[in-house]
Short mmCIF file of N, CA and C in Angstrom, two decimals:
data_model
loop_
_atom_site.label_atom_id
_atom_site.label_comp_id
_atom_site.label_asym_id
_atom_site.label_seq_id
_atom_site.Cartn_x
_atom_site.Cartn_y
_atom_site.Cartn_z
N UNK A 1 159.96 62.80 90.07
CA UNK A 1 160.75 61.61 90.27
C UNK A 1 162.21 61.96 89.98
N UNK A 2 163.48 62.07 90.82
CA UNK A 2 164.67 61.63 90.60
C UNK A 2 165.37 60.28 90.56
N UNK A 3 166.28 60.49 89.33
CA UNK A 3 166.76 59.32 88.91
C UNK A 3 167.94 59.32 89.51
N UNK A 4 167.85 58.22 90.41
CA UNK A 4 168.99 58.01 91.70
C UNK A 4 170.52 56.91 91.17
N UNK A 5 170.24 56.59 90.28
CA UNK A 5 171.11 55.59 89.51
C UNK A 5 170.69 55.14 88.12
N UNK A 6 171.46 54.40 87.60
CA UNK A 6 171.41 53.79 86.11
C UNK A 6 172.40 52.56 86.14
N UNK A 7 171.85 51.94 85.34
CA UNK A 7 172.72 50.44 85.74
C UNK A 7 172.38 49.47 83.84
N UNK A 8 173.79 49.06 83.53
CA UNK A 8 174.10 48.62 81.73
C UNK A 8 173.44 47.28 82.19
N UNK A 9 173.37 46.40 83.23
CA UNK A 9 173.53 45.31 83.12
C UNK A 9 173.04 44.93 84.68
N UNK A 10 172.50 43.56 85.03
CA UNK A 10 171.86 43.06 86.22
C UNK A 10 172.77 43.24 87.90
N UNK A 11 173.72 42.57 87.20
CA UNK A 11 174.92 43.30 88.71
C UNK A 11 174.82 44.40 89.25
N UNK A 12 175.06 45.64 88.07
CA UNK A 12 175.11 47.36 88.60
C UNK A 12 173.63 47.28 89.25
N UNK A 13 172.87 46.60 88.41
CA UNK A 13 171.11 47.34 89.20
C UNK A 13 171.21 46.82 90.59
N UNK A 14 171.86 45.93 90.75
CA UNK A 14 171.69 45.43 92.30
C UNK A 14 172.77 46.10 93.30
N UNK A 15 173.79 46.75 92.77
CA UNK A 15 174.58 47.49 93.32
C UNK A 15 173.90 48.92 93.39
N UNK A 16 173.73 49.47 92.35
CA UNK A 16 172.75 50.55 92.71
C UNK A 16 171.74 50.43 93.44
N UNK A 17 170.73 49.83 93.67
CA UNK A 17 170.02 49.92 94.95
C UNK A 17 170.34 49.70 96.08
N UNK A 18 171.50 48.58 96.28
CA UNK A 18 171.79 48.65 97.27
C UNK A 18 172.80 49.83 97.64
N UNK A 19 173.34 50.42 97.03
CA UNK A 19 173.77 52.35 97.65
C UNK A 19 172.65 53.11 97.79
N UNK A 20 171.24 53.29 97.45
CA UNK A 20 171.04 54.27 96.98
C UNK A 20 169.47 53.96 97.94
N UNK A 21 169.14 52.89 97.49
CA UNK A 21 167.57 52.35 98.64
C UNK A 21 166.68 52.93 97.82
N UNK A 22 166.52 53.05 96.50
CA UNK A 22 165.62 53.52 96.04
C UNK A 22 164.48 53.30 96.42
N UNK A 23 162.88 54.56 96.15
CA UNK A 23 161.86 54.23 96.11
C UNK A 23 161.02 52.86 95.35
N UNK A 24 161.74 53.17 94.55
CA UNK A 24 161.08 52.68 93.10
C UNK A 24 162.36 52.01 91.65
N UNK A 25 162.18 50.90 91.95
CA UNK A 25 163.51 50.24 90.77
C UNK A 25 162.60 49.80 89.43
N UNK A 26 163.04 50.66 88.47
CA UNK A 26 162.55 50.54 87.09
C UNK A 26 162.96 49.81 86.43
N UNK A 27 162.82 48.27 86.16
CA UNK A 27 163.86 47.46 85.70
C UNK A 27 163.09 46.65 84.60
N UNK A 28 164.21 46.26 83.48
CA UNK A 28 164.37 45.57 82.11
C UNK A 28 164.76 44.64 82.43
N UNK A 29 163.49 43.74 82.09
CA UNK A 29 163.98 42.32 82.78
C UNK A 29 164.89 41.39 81.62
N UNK A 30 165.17 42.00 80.63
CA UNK A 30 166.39 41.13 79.84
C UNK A 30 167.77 42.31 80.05
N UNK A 31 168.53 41.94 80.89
CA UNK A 31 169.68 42.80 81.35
C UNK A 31 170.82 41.09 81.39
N UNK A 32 171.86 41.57 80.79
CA UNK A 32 173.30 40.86 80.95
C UNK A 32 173.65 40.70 82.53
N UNK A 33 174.08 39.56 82.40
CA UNK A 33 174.95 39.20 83.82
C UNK A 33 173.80 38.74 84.63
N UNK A 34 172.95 39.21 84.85
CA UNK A 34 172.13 38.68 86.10
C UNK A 34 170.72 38.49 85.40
N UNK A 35 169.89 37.22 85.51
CA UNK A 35 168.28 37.47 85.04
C UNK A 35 167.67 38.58 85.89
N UNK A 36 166.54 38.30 85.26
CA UNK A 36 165.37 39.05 85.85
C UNK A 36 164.74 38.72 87.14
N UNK A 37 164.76 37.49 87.56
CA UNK A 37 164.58 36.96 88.56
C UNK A 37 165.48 36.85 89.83
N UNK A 38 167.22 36.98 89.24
CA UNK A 38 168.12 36.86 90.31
C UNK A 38 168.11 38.61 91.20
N UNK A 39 167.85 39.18 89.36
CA UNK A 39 167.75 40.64 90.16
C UNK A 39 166.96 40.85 91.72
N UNK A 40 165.15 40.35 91.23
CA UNK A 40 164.37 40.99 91.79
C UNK A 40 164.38 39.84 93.92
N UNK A 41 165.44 38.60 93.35
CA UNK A 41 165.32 38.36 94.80
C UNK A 41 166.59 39.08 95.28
N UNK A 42 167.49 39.57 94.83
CA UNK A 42 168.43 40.72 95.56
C UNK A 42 168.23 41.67 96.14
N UNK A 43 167.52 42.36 94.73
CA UNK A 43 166.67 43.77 95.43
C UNK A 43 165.54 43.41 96.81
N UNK A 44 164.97 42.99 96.73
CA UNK A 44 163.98 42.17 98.11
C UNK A 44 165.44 42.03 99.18
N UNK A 45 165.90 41.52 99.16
CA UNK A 45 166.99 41.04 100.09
C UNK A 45 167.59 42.45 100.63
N UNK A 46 168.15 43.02 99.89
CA UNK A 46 169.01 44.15 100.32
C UNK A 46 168.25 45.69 100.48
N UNK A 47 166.87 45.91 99.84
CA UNK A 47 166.46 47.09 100.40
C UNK A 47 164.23 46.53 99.93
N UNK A 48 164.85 45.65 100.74
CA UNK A 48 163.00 44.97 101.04
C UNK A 48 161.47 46.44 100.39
N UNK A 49 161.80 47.29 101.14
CA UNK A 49 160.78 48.48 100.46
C UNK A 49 160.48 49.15 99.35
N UNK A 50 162.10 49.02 98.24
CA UNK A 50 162.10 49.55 97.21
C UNK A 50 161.02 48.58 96.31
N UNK A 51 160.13 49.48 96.03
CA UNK A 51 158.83 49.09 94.55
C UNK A 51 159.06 48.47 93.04
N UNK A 52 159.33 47.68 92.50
CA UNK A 52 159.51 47.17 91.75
C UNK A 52 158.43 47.02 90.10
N UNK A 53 158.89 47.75 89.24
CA UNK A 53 158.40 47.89 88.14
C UNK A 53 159.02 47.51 86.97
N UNK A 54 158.37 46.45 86.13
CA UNK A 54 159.47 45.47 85.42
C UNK A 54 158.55 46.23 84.02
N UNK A 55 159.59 46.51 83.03
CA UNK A 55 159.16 46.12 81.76
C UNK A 55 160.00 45.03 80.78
N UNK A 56 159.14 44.69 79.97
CA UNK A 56 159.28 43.63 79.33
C UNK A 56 158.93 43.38 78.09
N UNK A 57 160.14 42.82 77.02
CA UNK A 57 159.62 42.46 75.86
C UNK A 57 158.90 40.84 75.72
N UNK A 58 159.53 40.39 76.78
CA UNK A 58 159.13 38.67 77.21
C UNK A 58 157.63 38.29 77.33
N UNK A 59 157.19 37.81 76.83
CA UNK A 59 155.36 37.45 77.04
C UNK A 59 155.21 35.96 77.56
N UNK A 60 156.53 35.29 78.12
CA UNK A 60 156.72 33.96 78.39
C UNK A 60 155.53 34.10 80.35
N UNK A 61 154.00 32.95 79.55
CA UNK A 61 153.51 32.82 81.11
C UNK A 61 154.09 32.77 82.58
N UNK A 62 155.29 31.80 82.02
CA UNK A 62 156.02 31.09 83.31
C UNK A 62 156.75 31.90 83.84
N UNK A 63 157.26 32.92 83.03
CA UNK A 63 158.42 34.22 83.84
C UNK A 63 157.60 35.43 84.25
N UNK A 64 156.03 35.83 83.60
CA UNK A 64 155.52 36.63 83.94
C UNK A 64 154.95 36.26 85.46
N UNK A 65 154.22 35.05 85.76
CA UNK A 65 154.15 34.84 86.52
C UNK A 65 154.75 34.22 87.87
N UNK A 66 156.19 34.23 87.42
CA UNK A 66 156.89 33.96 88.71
C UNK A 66 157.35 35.34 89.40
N UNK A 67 157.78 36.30 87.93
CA UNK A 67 157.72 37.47 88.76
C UNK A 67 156.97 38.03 89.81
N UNK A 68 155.16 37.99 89.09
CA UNK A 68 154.34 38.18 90.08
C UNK A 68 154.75 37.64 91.35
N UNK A 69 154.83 36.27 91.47
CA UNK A 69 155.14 35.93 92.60
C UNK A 69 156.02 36.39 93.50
N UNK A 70 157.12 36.60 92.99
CA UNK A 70 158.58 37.23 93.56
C UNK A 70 157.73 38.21 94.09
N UNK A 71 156.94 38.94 93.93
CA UNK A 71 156.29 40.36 94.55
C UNK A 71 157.01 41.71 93.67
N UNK A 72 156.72 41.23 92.43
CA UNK A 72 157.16 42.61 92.04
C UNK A 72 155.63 43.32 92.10
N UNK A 73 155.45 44.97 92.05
CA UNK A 73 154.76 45.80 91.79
C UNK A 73 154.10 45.79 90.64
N UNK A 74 154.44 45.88 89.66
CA UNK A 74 154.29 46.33 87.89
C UNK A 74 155.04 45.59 86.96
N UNK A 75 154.09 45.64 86.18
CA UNK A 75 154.76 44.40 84.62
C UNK A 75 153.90 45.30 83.55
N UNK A 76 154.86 45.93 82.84
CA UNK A 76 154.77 46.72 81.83
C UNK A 76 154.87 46.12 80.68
N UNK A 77 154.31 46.00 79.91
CA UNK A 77 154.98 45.43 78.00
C UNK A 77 155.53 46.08 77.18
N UNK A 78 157.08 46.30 76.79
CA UNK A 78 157.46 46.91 76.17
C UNK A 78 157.12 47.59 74.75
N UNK A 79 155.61 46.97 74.13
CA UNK A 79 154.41 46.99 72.92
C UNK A 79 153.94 48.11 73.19
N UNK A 80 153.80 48.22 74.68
CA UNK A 80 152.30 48.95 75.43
C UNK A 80 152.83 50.52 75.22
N UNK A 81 153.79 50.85 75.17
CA UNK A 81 154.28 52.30 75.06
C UNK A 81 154.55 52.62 76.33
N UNK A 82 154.74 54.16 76.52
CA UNK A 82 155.19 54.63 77.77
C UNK A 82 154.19 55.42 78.49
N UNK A 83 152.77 55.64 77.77
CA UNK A 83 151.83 56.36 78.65
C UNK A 83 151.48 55.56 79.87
N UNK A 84 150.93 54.33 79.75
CA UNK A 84 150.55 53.48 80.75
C UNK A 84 151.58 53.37 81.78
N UNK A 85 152.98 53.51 81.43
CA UNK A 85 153.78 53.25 82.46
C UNK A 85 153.61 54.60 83.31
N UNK A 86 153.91 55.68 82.49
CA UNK A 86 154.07 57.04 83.55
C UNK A 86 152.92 57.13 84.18
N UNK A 87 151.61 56.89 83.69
CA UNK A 87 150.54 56.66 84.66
C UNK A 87 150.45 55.83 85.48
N UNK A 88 150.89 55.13 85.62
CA UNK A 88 151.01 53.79 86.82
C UNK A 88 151.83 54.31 88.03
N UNK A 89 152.72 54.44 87.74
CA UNK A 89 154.14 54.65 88.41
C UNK A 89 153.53 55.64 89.94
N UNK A 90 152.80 56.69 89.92
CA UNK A 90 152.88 56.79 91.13
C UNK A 90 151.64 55.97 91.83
N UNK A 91 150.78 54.88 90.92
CA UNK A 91 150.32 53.83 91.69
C UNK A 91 151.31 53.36 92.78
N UNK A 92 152.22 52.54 92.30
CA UNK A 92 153.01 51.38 92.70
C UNK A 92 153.76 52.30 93.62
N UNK A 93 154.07 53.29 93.06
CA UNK A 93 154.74 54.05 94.49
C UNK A 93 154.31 54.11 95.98
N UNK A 94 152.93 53.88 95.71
CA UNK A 94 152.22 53.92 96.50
C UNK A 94 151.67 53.00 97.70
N UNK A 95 152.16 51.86 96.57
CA UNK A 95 152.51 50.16 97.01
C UNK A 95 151.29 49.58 96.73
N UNK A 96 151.06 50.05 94.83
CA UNK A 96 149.87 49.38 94.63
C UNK A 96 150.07 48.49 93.99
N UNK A 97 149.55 47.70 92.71
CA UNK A 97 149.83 46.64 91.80
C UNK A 97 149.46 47.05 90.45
N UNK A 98 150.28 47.31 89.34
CA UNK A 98 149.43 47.18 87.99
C UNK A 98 150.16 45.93 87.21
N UNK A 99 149.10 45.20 86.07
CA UNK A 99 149.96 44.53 85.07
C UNK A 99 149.15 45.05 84.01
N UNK A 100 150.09 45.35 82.99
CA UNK A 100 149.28 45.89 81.91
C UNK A 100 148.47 44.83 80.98
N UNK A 101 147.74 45.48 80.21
CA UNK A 101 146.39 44.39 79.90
C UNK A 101 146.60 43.39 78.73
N UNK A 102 148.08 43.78 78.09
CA UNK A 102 148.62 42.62 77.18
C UNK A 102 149.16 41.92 77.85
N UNK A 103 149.84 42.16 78.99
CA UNK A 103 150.39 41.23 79.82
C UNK A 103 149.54 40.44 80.75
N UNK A 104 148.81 41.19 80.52
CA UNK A 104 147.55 40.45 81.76
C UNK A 104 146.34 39.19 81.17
N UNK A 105 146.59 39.51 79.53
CA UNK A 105 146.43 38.56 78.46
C UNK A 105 146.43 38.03 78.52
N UNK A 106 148.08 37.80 77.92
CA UNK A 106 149.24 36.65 77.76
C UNK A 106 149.28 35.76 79.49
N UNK A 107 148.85 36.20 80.78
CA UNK A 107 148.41 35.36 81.88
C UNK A 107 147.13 34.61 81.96
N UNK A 108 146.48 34.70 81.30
CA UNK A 108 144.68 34.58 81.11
C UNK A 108 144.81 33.06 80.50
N UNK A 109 145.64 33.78 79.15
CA UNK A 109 145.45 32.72 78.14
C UNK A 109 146.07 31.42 78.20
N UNK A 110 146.99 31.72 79.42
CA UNK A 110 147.78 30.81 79.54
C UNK A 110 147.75 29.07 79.64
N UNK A 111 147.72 28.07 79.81
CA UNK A 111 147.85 26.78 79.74
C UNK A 111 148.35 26.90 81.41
N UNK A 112 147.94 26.06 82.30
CA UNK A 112 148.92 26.11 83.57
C UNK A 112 150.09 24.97 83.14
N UNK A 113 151.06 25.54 84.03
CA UNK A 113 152.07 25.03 83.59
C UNK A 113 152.30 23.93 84.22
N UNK A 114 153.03 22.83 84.07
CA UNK A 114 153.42 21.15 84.38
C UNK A 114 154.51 21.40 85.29
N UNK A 115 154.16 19.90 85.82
CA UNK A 115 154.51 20.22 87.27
C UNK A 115 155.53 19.66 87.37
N UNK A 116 156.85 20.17 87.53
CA UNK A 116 158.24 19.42 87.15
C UNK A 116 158.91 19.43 88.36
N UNK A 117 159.32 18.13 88.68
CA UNK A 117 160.24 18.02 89.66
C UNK A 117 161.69 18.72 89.67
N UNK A 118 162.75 19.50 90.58
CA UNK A 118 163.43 19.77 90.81
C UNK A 118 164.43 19.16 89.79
N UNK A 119 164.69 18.05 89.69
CA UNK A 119 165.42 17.06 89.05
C UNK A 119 165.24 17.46 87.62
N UNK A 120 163.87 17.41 87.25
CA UNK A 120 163.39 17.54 85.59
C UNK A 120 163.64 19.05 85.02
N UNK A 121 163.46 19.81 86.19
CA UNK A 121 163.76 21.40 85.53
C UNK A 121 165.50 21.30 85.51
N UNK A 122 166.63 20.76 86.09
CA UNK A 122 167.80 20.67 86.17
C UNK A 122 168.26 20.32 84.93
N UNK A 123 168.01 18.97 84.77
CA UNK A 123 167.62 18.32 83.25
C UNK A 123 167.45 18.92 82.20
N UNK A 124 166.55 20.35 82.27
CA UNK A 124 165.39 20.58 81.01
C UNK A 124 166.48 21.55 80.65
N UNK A 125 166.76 22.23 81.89
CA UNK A 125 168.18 23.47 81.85
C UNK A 125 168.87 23.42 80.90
N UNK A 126 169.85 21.84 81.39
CA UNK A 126 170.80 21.81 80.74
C UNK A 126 170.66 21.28 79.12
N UNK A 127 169.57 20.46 79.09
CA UNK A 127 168.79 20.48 77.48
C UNK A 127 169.03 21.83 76.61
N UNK A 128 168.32 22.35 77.25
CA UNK A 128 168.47 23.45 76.30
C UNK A 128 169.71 23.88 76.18
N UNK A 129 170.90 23.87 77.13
CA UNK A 129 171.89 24.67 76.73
C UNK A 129 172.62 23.75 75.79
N UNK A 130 172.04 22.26 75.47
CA UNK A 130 172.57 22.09 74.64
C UNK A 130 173.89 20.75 74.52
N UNK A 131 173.60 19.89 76.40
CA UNK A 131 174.17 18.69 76.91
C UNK A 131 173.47 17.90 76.45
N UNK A 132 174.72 17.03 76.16
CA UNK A 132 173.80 15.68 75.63
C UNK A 132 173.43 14.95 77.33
N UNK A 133 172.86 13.46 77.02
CA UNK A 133 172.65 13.07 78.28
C UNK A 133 173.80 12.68 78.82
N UNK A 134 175.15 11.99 78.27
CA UNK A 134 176.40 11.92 79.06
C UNK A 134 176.47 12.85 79.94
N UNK A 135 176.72 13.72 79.16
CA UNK A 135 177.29 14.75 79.87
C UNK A 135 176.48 15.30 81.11
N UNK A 136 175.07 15.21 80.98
CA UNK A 136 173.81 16.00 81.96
C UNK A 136 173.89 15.19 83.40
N UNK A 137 174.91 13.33 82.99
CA UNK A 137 174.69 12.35 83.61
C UNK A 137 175.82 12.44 84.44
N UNK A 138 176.98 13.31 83.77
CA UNK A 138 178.26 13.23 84.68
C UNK A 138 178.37 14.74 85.68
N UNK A 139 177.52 15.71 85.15
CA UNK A 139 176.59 16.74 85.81
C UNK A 139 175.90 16.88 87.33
N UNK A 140 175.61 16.16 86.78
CA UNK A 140 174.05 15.41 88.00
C UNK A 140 174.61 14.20 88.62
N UNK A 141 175.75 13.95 88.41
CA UNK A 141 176.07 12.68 89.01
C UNK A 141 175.07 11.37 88.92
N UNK A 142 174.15 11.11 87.69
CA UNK A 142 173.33 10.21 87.69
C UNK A 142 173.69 9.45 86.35
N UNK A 143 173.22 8.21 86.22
CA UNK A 143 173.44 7.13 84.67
C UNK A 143 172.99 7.88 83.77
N UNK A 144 173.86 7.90 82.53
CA UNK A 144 172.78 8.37 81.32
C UNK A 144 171.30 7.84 81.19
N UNK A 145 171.42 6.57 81.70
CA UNK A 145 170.03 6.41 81.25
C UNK A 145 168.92 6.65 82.10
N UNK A 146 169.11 7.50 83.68
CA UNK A 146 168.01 7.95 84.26
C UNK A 146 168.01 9.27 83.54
N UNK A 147 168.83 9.72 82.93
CA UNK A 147 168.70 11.24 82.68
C UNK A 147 167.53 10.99 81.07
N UNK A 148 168.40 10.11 80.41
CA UNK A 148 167.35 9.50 79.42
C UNK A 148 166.16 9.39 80.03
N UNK A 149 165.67 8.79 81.07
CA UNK A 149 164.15 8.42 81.75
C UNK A 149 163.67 10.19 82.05
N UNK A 150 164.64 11.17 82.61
CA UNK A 150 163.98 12.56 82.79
C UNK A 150 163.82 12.99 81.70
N UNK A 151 164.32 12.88 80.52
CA UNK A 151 164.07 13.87 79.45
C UNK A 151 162.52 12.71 78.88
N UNK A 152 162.33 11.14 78.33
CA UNK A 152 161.52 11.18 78.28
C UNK A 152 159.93 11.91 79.38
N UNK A 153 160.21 11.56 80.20
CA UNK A 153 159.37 12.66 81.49
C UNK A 153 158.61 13.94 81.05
N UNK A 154 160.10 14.31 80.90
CA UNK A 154 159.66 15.72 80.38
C UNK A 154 158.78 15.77 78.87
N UNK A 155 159.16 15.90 78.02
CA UNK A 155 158.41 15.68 76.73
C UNK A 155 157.04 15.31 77.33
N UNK A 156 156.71 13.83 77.85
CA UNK A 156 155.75 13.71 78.06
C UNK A 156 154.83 14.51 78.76
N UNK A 157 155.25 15.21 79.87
CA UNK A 157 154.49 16.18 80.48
C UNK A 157 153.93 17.71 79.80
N UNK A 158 155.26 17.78 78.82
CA UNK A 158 154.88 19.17 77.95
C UNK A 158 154.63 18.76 76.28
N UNK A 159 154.08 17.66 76.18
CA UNK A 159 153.00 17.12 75.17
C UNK A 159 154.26 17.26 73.88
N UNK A 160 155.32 17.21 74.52
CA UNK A 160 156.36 17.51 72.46
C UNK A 160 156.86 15.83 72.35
N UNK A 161 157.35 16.03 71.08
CA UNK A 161 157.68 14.63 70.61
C UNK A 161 159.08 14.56 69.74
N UNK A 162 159.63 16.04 70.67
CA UNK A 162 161.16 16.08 69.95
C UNK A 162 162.00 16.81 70.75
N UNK A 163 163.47 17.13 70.51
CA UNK A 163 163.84 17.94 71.10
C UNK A 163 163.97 19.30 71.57
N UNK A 164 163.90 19.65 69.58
CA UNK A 164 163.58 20.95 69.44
C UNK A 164 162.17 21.15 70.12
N UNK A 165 161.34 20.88 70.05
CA UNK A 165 160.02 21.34 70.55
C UNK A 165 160.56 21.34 72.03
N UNK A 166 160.76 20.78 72.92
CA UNK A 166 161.29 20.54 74.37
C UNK A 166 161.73 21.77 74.94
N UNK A 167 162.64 22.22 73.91
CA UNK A 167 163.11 23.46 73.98
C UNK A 167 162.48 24.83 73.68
N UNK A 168 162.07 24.51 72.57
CA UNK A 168 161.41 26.04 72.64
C UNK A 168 160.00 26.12 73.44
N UNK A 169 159.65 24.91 73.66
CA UNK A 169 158.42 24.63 74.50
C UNK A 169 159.07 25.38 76.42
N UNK A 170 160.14 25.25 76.56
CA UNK A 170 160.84 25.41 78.00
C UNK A 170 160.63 26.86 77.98
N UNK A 171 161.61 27.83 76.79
CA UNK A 171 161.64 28.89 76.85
C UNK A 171 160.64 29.52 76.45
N UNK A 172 159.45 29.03 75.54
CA UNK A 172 158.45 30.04 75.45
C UNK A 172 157.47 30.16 76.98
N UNK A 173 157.52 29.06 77.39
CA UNK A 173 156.56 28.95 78.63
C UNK A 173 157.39 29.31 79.79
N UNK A 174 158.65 29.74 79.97
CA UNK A 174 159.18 30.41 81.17
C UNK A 174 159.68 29.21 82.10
N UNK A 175 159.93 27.79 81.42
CA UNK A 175 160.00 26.99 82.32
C UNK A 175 161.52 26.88 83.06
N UNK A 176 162.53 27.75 82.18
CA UNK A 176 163.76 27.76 82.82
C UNK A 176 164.12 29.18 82.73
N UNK A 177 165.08 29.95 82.94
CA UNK A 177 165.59 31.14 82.86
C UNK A 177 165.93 31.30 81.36
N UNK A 178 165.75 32.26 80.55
CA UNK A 178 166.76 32.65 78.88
C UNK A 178 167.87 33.62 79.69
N UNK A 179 168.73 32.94 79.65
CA UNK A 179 170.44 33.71 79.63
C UNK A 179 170.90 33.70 78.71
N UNK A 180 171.93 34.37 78.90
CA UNK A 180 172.88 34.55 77.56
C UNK A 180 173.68 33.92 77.09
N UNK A 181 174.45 32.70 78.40
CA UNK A 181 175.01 30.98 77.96
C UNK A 181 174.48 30.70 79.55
N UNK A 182 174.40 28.99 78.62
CA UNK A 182 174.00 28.30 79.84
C UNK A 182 175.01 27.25 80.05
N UNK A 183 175.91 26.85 80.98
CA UNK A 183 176.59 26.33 82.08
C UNK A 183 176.07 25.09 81.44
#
């Protein structure tokens, strides 16, 4: 295997593949500037063939499995060590599928996740980063008090009975992106 690029942060990885067309993009899905998710619909976009192999310290259901979806290749656990990965790797090269079996766990065990309208994940976003409802209301261009009616919504759908829970209930279950500030 040659290593065709290296990239500090989510931007460079998407600039590097797109120079380079790699086989195979080895990517850390907690990288600055860009998620894990904005990455992997870029890379799709700009060199569709390159194989996609994510590792991860994240065990959040909702991000493991949207990745899947996105069509990545491989979901590694950063726990799992590096044998399983170097053994995999010319799987997926191959254009096969692995998820490793803590990760494949942490999908098993999962709770399915609630079914949130467009509106309520917008809402839940900006919750967490930490808007009150004024503000979510002058945002969204809607009354505080429908935004009040989405956040009760929400809670109710993800069984909490506070804020804090709302929140860490969002980010442990993958229900919004973890960045580094949120807008």
């Amino acid at each position: 295997i040659d290593v065709a690029g290296e990239a500090a942060n989510g931007l460079e990885a998407i600039e590097q593949v797109r120079l380079h067309r790699p086989d195979l993009l080895l990517l850390d899905i907690s990288m600055p500037l860009a998620s894990g998710a904005e990455i992997v619909l870029d890379i799709r976009r700009w060199s569709p063939d390159t194989k996609i192999a994510v590792i991860t310290a994240v065990v959040s259901p909702g991000l493991l499995a949207g990745l899947i979806e996105s069509g990545v290749h491989g979901l590694f656990s950063k726990a799992g060590g590096n044998d399983e990965l170097f053994a995999k790797l010319p799987l997926i090269l191959r254009g096969g599928h692995h998820v490793s079996e803590l990760l494949m766990g942490v999908l098993r065990d999962a709770a399915p996740a609630p079914d949130l309208t467009p509106r309520e994940r917008q809402t839940l976003t900006m919750i967490v980063a930490g808007r009150t409802n004024a503000e979510i209301a002058g945002l969204l261009g809607l009354s505080p008090k429908t935004v009040d009616k989405h956040r009760t919504s929400l809670m109710a759908k993800l069984g909490v009975h506070s804020v804090v829970e709302l929140m860490s209930r969002a980010l442990r279950d993958g229900l919004i992106e973890q960045q580094d500030g949120f807008n």
